[in-house]
Every structure is written in C-alpha cells, then in structure tokens.
Short mmCIF file of C-alpha atoms in Angstrom, two decimals:
data_model
loop_
_atom_site.label_atom_id
_atom_site.label_comp_id
_atom_site.label_asym_id
_atom_site.label_seq_id
_atom_site.Cartn_x
_atom_site.Cartn_y
_atom_site.Cartn_z
CA MET P 1 146.00 40.09 35.09
CA LYS P 2 145.66 43.80 34.32
CA ILE P 3 147.24 45.07 37.54
CA LYS P 4 150.58 45.57 35.78
CA LEU P 5 148.84 47.49 32.99
CA TRP P 6 147.22 49.87 35.46
CA ILE P 7 150.54 50.36 37.22
CA ASN P 8 152.23 51.15 33.89
CA ALA P 9 149.43 53.58 33.01
CA ALA P 10 150.07 55.37 36.32
CA ARG P 11 153.69 55.96 35.21
CA PRO P 12 155.25 54.95 38.55
CA LYS P 13 158.70 56.25 37.60
CA THR P 14 157.32 59.79 37.58
CA LEU P 15 155.45 59.62 40.91
CA ALA P 16 158.46 61.20 42.60
CA ALA P 17 157.10 64.46 41.17
CA SER P 18 154.23 64.38 43.69
CA ILE P 19 155.99 62.61 46.60
CA VAL P 20 159.20 64.67 46.77
CA PRO P 21 157.53 68.08 47.44
CA ILE P 22 155.58 66.69 50.40
CA PHE P 23 158.49 64.79 51.90
CA CYS P 24 160.83 67.78 51.55
CA ALA P 25 158.30 70.09 53.18
CA MET P 26 158.51 67.90 56.29
CA LEU P 27 162.29 68.33 56.40
CA ILE P 28 162.11 72.09 56.98
CA LEU P 29 159.45 72.14 59.70
CA PRO P 30 160.55 74.67 62.36
CA ASN P 31 159.97 72.04 65.02
CA GLN P 32 159.70 68.32 64.29
CA ASP P 33 157.25 68.03 67.19
CA LEU P 34 154.77 69.68 64.80
CA PHE P 35 154.91 66.64 62.51
CA LYS P 36 151.63 64.72 62.29
CA SER P 37 152.15 61.31 60.74
CA HIS P 38 148.50 60.67 59.86
CA ILE P 39 148.23 64.03 58.04
CA PHE P 40 151.48 63.26 56.22
CA ILE P 41 150.22 59.85 55.05
CA LEU P 42 146.90 61.29 53.88
CA THR P 43 148.69 64.11 52.06
CA ILE P 44 151.04 61.73 50.26
CA THR P 45 148.14 59.44 49.33
CA ALA P 46 145.97 62.28 48.01
CA ALA P 47 148.89 63.71 45.99
CA ILE P 48 149.65 60.35 44.38
CA ILE P 49 145.97 59.86 43.53
CA ILE P 50 145.82 63.29 41.87
CA GLN P 51 148.94 62.57 39.81
CA VAL P 52 147.67 59.14 38.76
CA ILE P 53 144.32 60.68 37.77
CA THR P 54 146.21 63.28 35.74
CA ASN P 55 148.21 60.51 34.03
CA TYR P 56 145.11 58.41 33.32
CA ILE P 57 143.25 61.40 31.88
CA ASN P 58 146.36 62.24 29.85
CA ASP P 59 146.46 58.68 28.50
CA LEU P 60 142.76 58.82 27.59
CA TYR P 61 142.63 62.24 25.94
CA ASP P 62 145.98 61.99 24.16
CA PHE P 63 144.59 58.78 22.64
CA LEU P 64 141.33 60.48 21.64
CA SER P 65 143.18 63.41 20.08
CA GLY P 66 145.64 61.18 18.23
CA ALA P 67 148.64 62.60 20.09
CA ASP P 68 149.98 59.10 20.87
CA LYS P 69 149.97 57.77 17.30
CA GLU P 70 153.63 58.63 16.69
CA ARG P 71 154.73 58.59 20.30
CA ILE P 72 158.35 57.59 20.97
CA GLY P 73 158.07 57.61 24.75
CA PRO P 74 156.99 54.74 27.02
CA GLN P 75 154.02 52.70 25.82
CA ARG P 76 150.56 54.17 26.45
CA MET P 77 147.86 51.73 27.47
CA LEU P 78 144.97 52.95 25.29
CA GLU P 79 146.97 53.54 22.13
CA SER P 80 148.44 50.05 22.46
CA GLY P 81 144.96 48.56 22.93
CA LEU P 82 145.88 47.00 26.28
CA LEU P 83 143.15 48.95 28.08
CA SER P 84 139.84 50.31 26.77
CA GLN P 85 138.35 53.81 26.95
CA GLY P 86 135.56 52.48 29.16
CA GLU P 87 137.98 50.86 31.60
CA MET P 88 140.05 54.03 31.85
CA ALA P 89 136.95 56.19 32.42
CA VAL P 90 135.80 53.92 35.26
CA ALA P 91 139.28 53.95 36.83
CA ILE P 92 139.35 57.75 36.76
CA LYS P 93 135.97 57.94 38.52
CA ILE P 94 137.07 55.45 41.20
CA LEU P 95 140.27 57.36 41.85
CA PHE P 96 138.34 60.62 42.05
CA ILE P 97 136.13 59.13 44.79
CA LEU P 98 139.20 57.81 46.64
CA GLY P 99 140.81 61.23 46.36
CA ILE P 100 137.75 62.89 47.90
CA ILE P 101 137.81 60.34 50.74
CA CYS P 102 141.50 61.05 51.44
CA GLY P 103 141.06 64.79 51.07
CA PHE P 104 138.04 65.15 53.35
CA PRO P 105 139.96 64.80 56.66
CA LEU P 106 142.67 67.11 55.28
CA VAL P 107 140.06 69.79 54.58
CA ILE P 108 138.63 69.36 58.09
CA HIS P 109 142.13 69.77 59.51
CA GLY P 110 143.40 72.58 57.26
CA GLY P 111 140.21 74.49 56.48
CA TRP P 112 139.24 76.46 53.37
CA PRO P 113 142.81 76.93 51.99
CA ILE P 114 143.16 73.15 51.67
CA LEU P 115 139.66 72.89 50.18
CA ILE P 116 140.62 75.39 47.46
CA ILE P 117 143.92 73.61 46.77
CA GLY P 118 142.23 70.20 46.61
CA LEU P 119 139.35 71.21 44.35
CA SER P 120 141.58 73.19 42.01
CA ALA P 121 144.07 70.31 41.83
CA PHE P 122 141.31 67.93 40.71
CA LEU P 123 140.01 70.52 38.25
CA PHE P 124 143.40 71.12 36.64
CA ALA P 125 144.15 67.38 36.61
CA TYR P 126 141.22 67.20 34.17
CA LEU P 127 141.99 70.42 32.32
CA TYR P 128 145.63 69.43 31.76
CA THR P 129 144.75 67.42 28.65
CA ALA P 130 140.92 67.52 28.56
CA GLY P 131 138.11 70.05 28.33
CA PRO P 132 137.55 72.84 25.82
CA PHE P 133 140.99 74.37 26.46
CA PRO P 134 143.47 71.63 27.52
CA LEU P 135 146.46 73.27 29.20
CA ALA P 136 149.06 70.90 27.78
CA TYR P 137 147.84 71.63 24.25
CA HIS P 138 148.15 75.41 24.66
CA GLY P 139 151.59 75.84 26.22
CA LEU P 140 150.32 76.07 29.80
CA GLY P 141 151.32 72.63 31.08
CA ASP P 142 154.64 73.94 32.38
CA ILE P 143 152.91 76.55 34.55
CA PHE P 144 150.55 73.91 35.97
CA VAL P 145 153.46 71.61 36.84
CA PHE P 146 155.54 74.41 38.40
CA ILE P 147 152.67 75.60 40.59
CA TYR P 148 150.94 72.36 41.58
CA PHE P 149 153.93 69.98 41.67
CA GLY P 150 156.15 72.57 43.28
CA VAL P 151 154.99 75.71 45.05
CA ILE P 152 151.46 74.71 46.09
CA SER P 153 152.40 71.11 46.95
CA VAL P 154 155.16 72.23 49.32
CA MET P 155 153.18 75.12 50.81
CA GLY P 156 150.02 73.06 51.29
CA SER P 157 151.89 70.17 52.93
CA TYR P 158 153.77 72.55 55.24
CA TYR P 159 150.58 74.44 56.12
CA LEU P 160 148.79 71.21 57.05
CA GLN P 161 151.52 70.47 59.58
CA THR P 162 152.11 73.95 61.01
CA GLY P 163 149.05 76.11 60.28
CA PHE P 164 151.20 78.78 58.57
CA ILE P 165 153.65 79.28 55.70
CA ASP P 166 156.85 81.32 55.38
CA LYS P 167 159.41 82.37 52.76
CA ASN P 168 161.48 79.22 53.24
CA VAL P 169 158.54 77.14 52.03
CA MET P 170 158.30 79.34 48.95
CA TRP P 171 161.99 78.86 48.06
CA LEU P 172 161.73 75.10 48.52
CA GLY P 173 158.59 74.98 46.39
CA ILE P 174 160.26 76.97 43.60
CA SER P 175 163.29 74.67 43.64
CA ILE P 176 161.25 71.47 43.39
CA GLY P 177 158.78 72.98 40.91
CA ALA P 178 161.69 73.96 38.66
CA LYS P 179 163.01 70.38 38.63
CA ASN P 180 159.56 69.03 37.83
CA VAL P 181 159.34 71.47 34.92
CA VAL P 182 162.67 70.03 33.72
CA LEU P 183 160.99 66.60 33.76
CA LEU P 184 158.15 67.93 31.59
CA ALA P 185 160.47 69.89 29.29
CA VAL P 186 162.61 66.82 28.55
CA ASN P 187 159.41 64.94 27.72
CA ASN P 188 158.25 67.74 25.41
CA ILE P 189 161.62 68.03 23.65
CA ARG P 190 161.57 64.27 23.02
CA ASP P 191 158.01 64.42 21.64
CA TYR P 192 158.49 67.62 19.62
CA SER P 193 157.91 66.15 16.16
CA GLY P 194 154.90 64.01 17.11
CA ASP P 195 153.30 66.80 19.16
CA LYS P 196 153.71 69.25 16.30
CA LYS P 197 151.99 66.90 13.83
CA CYS P 198 148.93 66.45 16.04
CA ASN P 199 148.72 70.13 17.09
CA LYS P 200 149.65 69.47 20.70
CA ASN P 201 151.09 72.94 21.24
CA THR P 202 153.44 72.55 24.17
CA LEU P 203 155.78 75.44 24.86
CA VAL P 204 158.49 73.55 22.99
CA VAL P 205 156.25 73.21 19.93
CA ILE P 206 155.22 76.88 20.10
CA LEU P 207 158.68 78.33 20.74
CA GLY P 208 160.96 75.62 19.36
CA ARG P 209 163.53 73.10 20.59
CA ARG P 210 166.06 75.84 21.28
CA PHE P 211 163.64 77.39 23.75
CA GLY P 212 163.16 73.98 25.37
CA LYS P 213 166.90 73.63 25.90
CA LEU P 214 167.13 77.14 27.37
CA GLN P 215 164.12 76.35 29.55
CA VAL P 216 165.91 73.33 31.04
CA LEU P 217 169.03 75.42 31.64
CA PHE P 218 167.06 78.21 33.32
CA MET P 219 165.07 75.81 35.51
CA ILE P 220 168.21 74.05 36.72
CA ILE P 221 169.82 77.39 37.60
CA LEU P 222 166.60 78.56 39.30
CA SER P 223 166.49 75.37 41.35
CA TYR P 224 169.97 75.92 42.80
CA ILE P 225 169.40 79.64 43.37
CA SER P 226 166.25 78.80 45.32
CA LEU P 227 168.17 76.24 47.39
CA PHE P 228 170.70 78.97 48.20
CA TYR P 229 167.97 81.29 49.47
CA LEU P 230 166.41 78.40 51.37
CA SER P 231 169.72 77.70 53.13
CA THR P 232 170.06 81.41 53.92
CA GLY P 233 166.53 81.54 55.32
CA LEU P 234 167.19 78.49 57.49
CA ASP P 235 170.53 80.04 58.54
CA SER P 236 172.41 76.94 57.39
CA LYS P 237 174.64 77.44 54.36
CA VAL P 238 175.67 73.81 54.66
CA ILE P 239 172.31 72.89 53.10
CA PHE P 240 173.34 74.67 49.91
CA TYR P 241 176.87 73.27 49.92
CA VAL P 242 175.56 69.72 50.33
CA SER P 243 172.94 70.28 47.60
CA MET P 244 175.73 71.13 45.14
CA ILE P 245 176.72 67.45 45.19
CA SER P 246 173.92 66.91 42.65
CA LEU P 247 175.37 69.50 40.25
CA PRO P 248 177.29 66.95 38.10
CA LEU P 249 174.04 65.05 37.48
CA SER P 250 172.27 68.30 36.58
CA LEU P 251 175.04 69.13 34.11
CA ASN P 252 174.80 65.64 32.64
CA ILE P 253 171.06 66.14 32.09
CA LEU P 254 171.79 69.48 30.45
CA SER P 255 174.41 67.85 28.22
CA ASP P 256 171.86 65.24 27.12
CA ILE P 257 169.37 67.95 26.19
CA TYR P 258 171.89 69.74 24.00
CA SER P 259 173.43 66.66 22.38
CA LYS P 260 170.62 64.09 22.07
CA LYS P 261 167.09 63.86 20.76
CA GLY P 262 164.30 61.37 20.24
CA GLU P 263 163.84 58.10 22.07
CA ILE P 264 167.24 58.23 23.78
CA LEU P 265 165.88 61.07 25.95
CA ASN P 266 163.79 58.47 27.81
CA LYS P 267 166.99 57.74 29.74
CA THR P 268 167.34 61.45 30.47
CA LEU P 269 163.86 61.46 31.98
CA GLY P 270 165.08 58.75 34.35
CA LYS P 271 168.03 60.94 35.28
CA VAL P 272 165.69 63.81 36.19
CA VAL P 273 163.73 61.48 38.49
CA ILE P 274 167.03 60.42 40.10
CA LEU P 275 167.91 64.12 40.49
CA LEU P 276 164.64 64.74 42.34
CA CYS P 277 165.34 61.83 44.69
CA LEU P 278 169.01 62.74 45.13
CA ASP P 279 168.19 66.34 46.03
CA THR P 280 165.70 65.04 48.59
CA LEU P 281 168.42 62.89 50.15
CA LEU P 282 170.88 65.80 50.12
CA LEU P 283 168.32 68.10 51.77
CA THR P 284 167.77 65.45 54.43
CA ILE P 285 171.52 65.35 55.08
CA GLY P 286 171.84 69.13 54.97
CA VAL P 287 169.16 69.85 57.56
CA SER P 288 170.55 67.09 59.81
CA ILE P 289 174.10 68.49 60.00
#
C-alpha cells in the first residue's frame, strides 16, 4: 500500500503552516455570527491542497536537481525510490484539479481578490522549486512563505468571512508568517552544506549560517511584537500576556539554532510546529477571556 508513502511525501507534520493562519483568522472575527462553516472548511481544504502540491513539487524538482542526494532531513519519496517521477506528476495534476474544485465556490463567494490569491498561490507553489527561476534556489523562498503562509493566508481567510480586512488581520498575519519563516530557516540551516553543494541558494547559503541564526532571532521577536500590536488593536492586552506563555519554547528553539547543527535540528523543526500550535491555543484562550 502506497497511502503511507503519499502521506509522508505530503509532510503532515508541517501542515500546521497552512492550517494555523486560517484557524487563527477565525478567532479575531469582529462578530462570531459572521462565521461561515462551509467557507471555513473549503478554505482549510484548499490551503492544505496548495501546501501538499508545493511539497510534492518540491520533492520532484529537488530530486531532479540533485538537491536531495546528501539530504539529512526526513526521507524524500523520489530520492529513496519509493515513488516514481511519473506517479508524483500524476498526483500533482490530480491535486491541482481538486484545488480548483475547492477554490471555485470560494471565488464565487469572495470575488476577484480571492481569484487573484488562489491563482497566484498555485503559480508560486510551482515556482517555489520549479520553473526557470525557482524561488527556493534564489533566496526568495522565505518571502514566499512569509507572504502566502502568513499575511495573505490570514487576510484572505478573514476577508472570505467578513468581506473586509483591517489592521488587526495584518498584525496576526505578520506574527504567523514570521513563525513559518522560522520553520523554513531551521530547515535551511540544517541543510546548509548539502544545499551549498548542489547550488540551492537559500538565503542561508547566500548569506551564511550566522545570518540564518539572526533571521530566526528577528522573526521570533517580530512575531511577539506583532502579537502586542494585535492585542492593542483588539483592545485586549490579555491576549499578549497569555501569548508570552510560549516564550520559553521560543527561547529553546533559539538556543537549538545557536548550539546545534545537522540532523539534530529535525527535532527543532518539531518544536517550531509545536510553537505554531501552542500560539494558536494561547490566542484562543486570550480572545476568550
């Protein structure tokens, strides 16, 4: 049975990167009567499909470019020979069709802004590691993650429910986008040597490990600053105070980045995913008090 292989290729431990922004956007709706469950379910489904497509394309094109030959992260399906190029290409096409099906009612509901977000998300899912100028190979992957797995994801989800956006949505999007960049940066620091050998020019490869460590530090600080402004905008400082409960975990992640390297950073990636989920729980508690 290849179901487990496809699940592994989708990198389920990282799917929080696409789920958390949408769920958190629902927590700061000005009126919970605005919440539309069917739109929420479609949004979550479309976001997961886009992330899985991105991961599948990443698996395929990193294999074709040789970027996975000296990989020390979790096993990739094509490089290990467990799945074929043809199978992966077919899976990507099927998911693309499913994504269009899920996105169609969202476009009808949200109009041209959602159409632009959806089409550009699919485009950049491909361009992340494929095409004539793959973003991840030219130091632009971090920008893509910050915008599409942070700012746009939160704003688009909020807009679909309310029909408008405000500054609170922006601060929430920045906070979550920053944490998702931390997830990517930890991955890039871990893979520094292998990426450098195969000319996968992530920001860490271009600017060095020291930059990567400073990037993680800055993104963690930016995340908490944004949560402060979010709590101010919602006129509830308790949201910020409750969010500080996750600070020890953030500091632990930072400590790992400065004291560890190589395969052991796989555990740090897990900590970042836990941080994303913990901050979601803390935001839920904060807005409920």
